[in-house]
């Protein structure tokens, strides 16, 4: 759907002081179903629209986590139940978890990058017989930036969940360091592992590079890239990365595709 | 004697690993134990078998700043290999820790005596240093901040 359709906010939960998860339900017409990794263009009326990955999919209900970094995300962050937004989508490529059947799974999230990975983790937990060992590695700048804390604790029953922060506070008793250091503590066989990475680009590059160094096939490393997505229909070209228009050909691509493009200066 | 076979030791060949392990003794530390202080004499090192150790830097007038944590299989301490044999950081356990402890002087002497063994050990320690340097540089990028300050979701 390339024309925004109205969705109403039916739920809102503050994750951190600047990050909120909002639940949207169609007012009338529902969009086509989303798959984990895909994104919607969410329009704050009179302000503008931005791409937001789905962080939970439940029938026609869409859930997004938004962090305030500018005017549009600020407007979406301030939404209250009952208010409406315009939504276009689904757009882009998904994580394709099914391609990792039988493999050990490494889910690596940096900061708000956990949001688009959450539905993938949920799907993997729902069908443990299809996959090998599930590792969820989470890095955040500060303890207060960690998302979905209660749900993440629940994942520990069936997955190896490791969390690290860059800047610990006085209460933090967990690991300190970059998320790549957690790879040594994960349980996986590099020859039969698939990785799913989302976070800021420096984190993606560091993590994917480390995994390939460990022996993971770069075709089995999927990363979610962000560029300036405006139209989301592969027309405006704002999200171009070399031969890719990331709104259409991404945001999820393999490391085989992404690595050479991310090494080109000024691309 | 029980020593983990992955992590630091896993990078050594079986022969060199056995030779190094012969210098080890089992130790345990309760949670909250100060293992060494910044600028103290680096006369020992450890390979962690279980538990978590925080590396920190003294900040005058404030509590020590934790810069990294080490866990199972990690090498705790590399300052013992290079003069002036003083710790660059402090180390304190975050939980109960089991570790293999090595006498630095004896290991250095063995490295001098057998250059092939010495090169293998030095190479493994250098790998650890390189990885920690890389992690530190990556942190300088503010790894989890918005890439360009733009709208993201």
XYZ file of N, CA and C in Angstrom, chain B residues 58-122:
195
model
N 41.037 3.872 37.686
C 40.850 4.792 38.805
C 40.554 6.197 38.283
N 39.485 6.787 38.802
C 39.153 8.170 38.451
C 39.163 8.971 39.750
N 40.105 9.920 39.891
C 40.224 10.645 41.176
C 38.900 11.260 41.624
N 38.564 11.012 42.876
C 37.361 11.605 43.447
C 36.071 10.901 43.088
N 36.163 9.858 42.258
C 34.947 9.146 41.860
C 35.205 7.651 41.993
N 34.127 6.875 41.862
C 34.335 5.431 41.898
C 35.033 5.018 40.605
N 35.738 3.901 40.673
C 36.473 3.425 39.501
C 35.508 3.190 38.341
N 35.942 3.536 37.134
C 35.105 3.356 35.946
C 35.383 1.986 35.331
N 34.351 1.167 35.218
C 34.511 -0.153 34.603
C 34.589 0.022 33.089
N 35.628 -0.541 32.486
C 35.807 -0.391 31.038
C 35.506 -1.678 30.273
N 35.558 -2.803 30.965
C 35.301 -4.064 30.281
C 35.108 -5.153 31.323
N 34.375 -6.186 30.947
C 34.276 -7.356 31.816
C 34.824 -8.573 31.081
N 35.380 -9.484 31.856
C 35.942 -10.706 31.296
C 35.238 -11.905 31.904
N 35.078 -12.947 31.114
C 34.377 -14.140 31.601
C 35.118 -15.411 31.236
N 34.377 -16.491 31.208
C 34.922 -17.831 31.019
C 35.867 -17.911 29.813
N 37.047 -18.420 30.043
C 38.016 -18.627 28.966
C 38.912 -17.444 28.699
N 38.565 -16.278 29.278
C 39.343 -15.061 28.986
C 40.638 -15.007 29.790
N 41.636 -14.376 29.186
C 42.895 -14.096 29.875
C 42.715 -12.851 30.730
N 43.009 -12.964 32.003
C 42.969 -11.810 32.899
C 44.404 -11.370 33.161
N 44.774 -10.275 32.517
C 46.101 -9.717 32.723
C 47.079 -10.051 31.617
N 47.646 -8.990 31.012
C 48.737 -9.209 30.051
C 49.959 -8.350 30.392
N 49.822 -7.492 31.387
C 50.932 -6.593 31.740
C 52.140 -7.360 32.279
N 51.940 -8.588 32.689
C 53.020 -9.416 33.221
C 54.048 -9.771 32.153
N 53.673 -9.635 30.866
C 54.567 -10.075 29.806
C 55.514 -8.973 29.344
N 55.193 -7.738 29.664
C 55.983 -6.620 29.156
C 56.427 -5.709 30.288
N 57.657 -5.272 30.191
C 58.144 -4.326 31.208
C 57.304 -3.057 31.162
N 57.067 -2.404 32.252
C 57.684 -2.602 33.566
C 56.918 -3.569 34.477
N 56.089 -4.455 33.882
C 55.340 -5.439 34.667
C 54.470 -4.775 35.743
N 53.715 -3.802 35.303
C 52.759 -3.110 36.189
C 51.380 -3.167 35.543
N 50.341 -3.331 36.350
C 48.987 -3.417 35.796
C 48.548 -2.081 35.214
N 47.970 -2.150 34.027
C 47.430 -0.951 33.385
C 46.052 -0.605 33.934
N 45.361 -1.630 34.417
C 43.995 -1.453 34.914
C 43.877 -2.159 36.257
N 42.753 -1.934 36.929
C 42.447 -2.694 38.130
C 41.475 -3.809 37.776
N 41.335 -4.796 38.658
C 40.408 -5.906 38.395
C 39.685 -6.285 39.680
N 38.374 -6.437 39.565
C 37.556 -6.822 40.719
C 36.491 -7.816 40.260
N 36.276 -8.843 41.056
C 35.275 -9.850 40.668
C 33.874 -9.284 40.835
N 32.987 -9.668 39.919
C 31.581 -9.266 40.005
C 30.737 -10.389 40.572
N 31.315 -11.569 40.591
C 30.624 -12.738 41.138
C 31.726 -13.665 41.624
N 31.348 -14.787 42.199
C 32.362 -15.769 42.579
C 33.098 -16.219 41.320
N 34.411 -16.304 41.408
C 35.221 -16.618 40.224
C 36.123 -17.813 40.510
N 36.150 -18.740 39.573
C 37.143 -19.820 39.583
C 38.111 -19.527 38.451
N 39.405 -19.702 38.718
C 40.388 -19.364 37.693
C 41.627 -20.243 37.843
N 42.378 -20.288 36.753
C 43.701 -20.899 36.799
C 44.694 -19.757 36.958
N 45.543 -19.865 37.975
C 46.499 -18.786 38.251
C 47.902 -19.224 37.824
N 48.613 -18.300 37.201
C 49.955 -18.597 36.697
C 50.955 -17.642 37.331
N 52.110 -18.172 37.679
C 53.213 -17.350 38.185
C 53.931 -16.734 36.974
N 53.881 -15.413 36.882
C 54.389 -14.740 35.684
C 55.881 -14.972 35.482
N 56.633 -14.927 36.550
C 58.089 -15.061 36.412
C 58.458 -16.432 35.860
N 57.784 -17.461 36.331
C 58.079 -18.820 35.861
C 57.693 -18.966 34.390
N 56.568 -18.400 34.012
C 56.140 -18.509 32.614
C 57.085 -17.719 31.714
N 57.502 -16.542 32.168
C 58.452 -15.749 31.369
C 59.772 -16.505 31.197
N 60.216 -17.141 32.269
C 61.468 -17.909 32.201
C 61.339 -19.059 31.200
N 60.178 -19.719 31.205
C 59.965 -20.823 30.261
C 59.936 -20.303 28.824
N 59.377 -19.121 28.644
C 59.319 -18.517 27.308
C 60.734 -18.184 26.817
N 61.571 -17.714 27.735
C 62.959 -17.390 27.376
C 63.721 -18.663 27.020
N 63.472 -19.681 27.787
C 64.207 -20.931 27.633
C 63.841 -21.642 26.335
N 62.575 -21.577 25.947
C 62.101 -22.259 24.739
C 61.433 -21.216 23.841
N 62.193 -20.667 22.890
C 61.664 -19.573 22.058
C 60.411 -19.950 21.271
N 60.272 -21.224 20.879
C 59.079 -21.619 20.120
C 57.846 -21.517 21.028
N 57.998 -22.027 22.247
C 56.915 -21.908 23.232
C 56.676 -20.431 23.552
N 57.767 -19.684 23.714
C 57.654 -18.268 24.036
C 56.928 -17.498 22.953
N 57.227 -17.831 21.694
C 56.562 -17.139 20.587
C 55.071 -17.466 20.573
N 54.757 -18.743 20.832
C 53.341 -19.154 20.821
C 52.556 -18.413 21.897
N 53.130 -18.347 23.104
C 52.447 -17.666 24.212
C 52.320 -16.167 23.894
N 53.423 -15.590 23.424
C 53.408 -14.153 23.115
C 52.391 -13.841 22.025
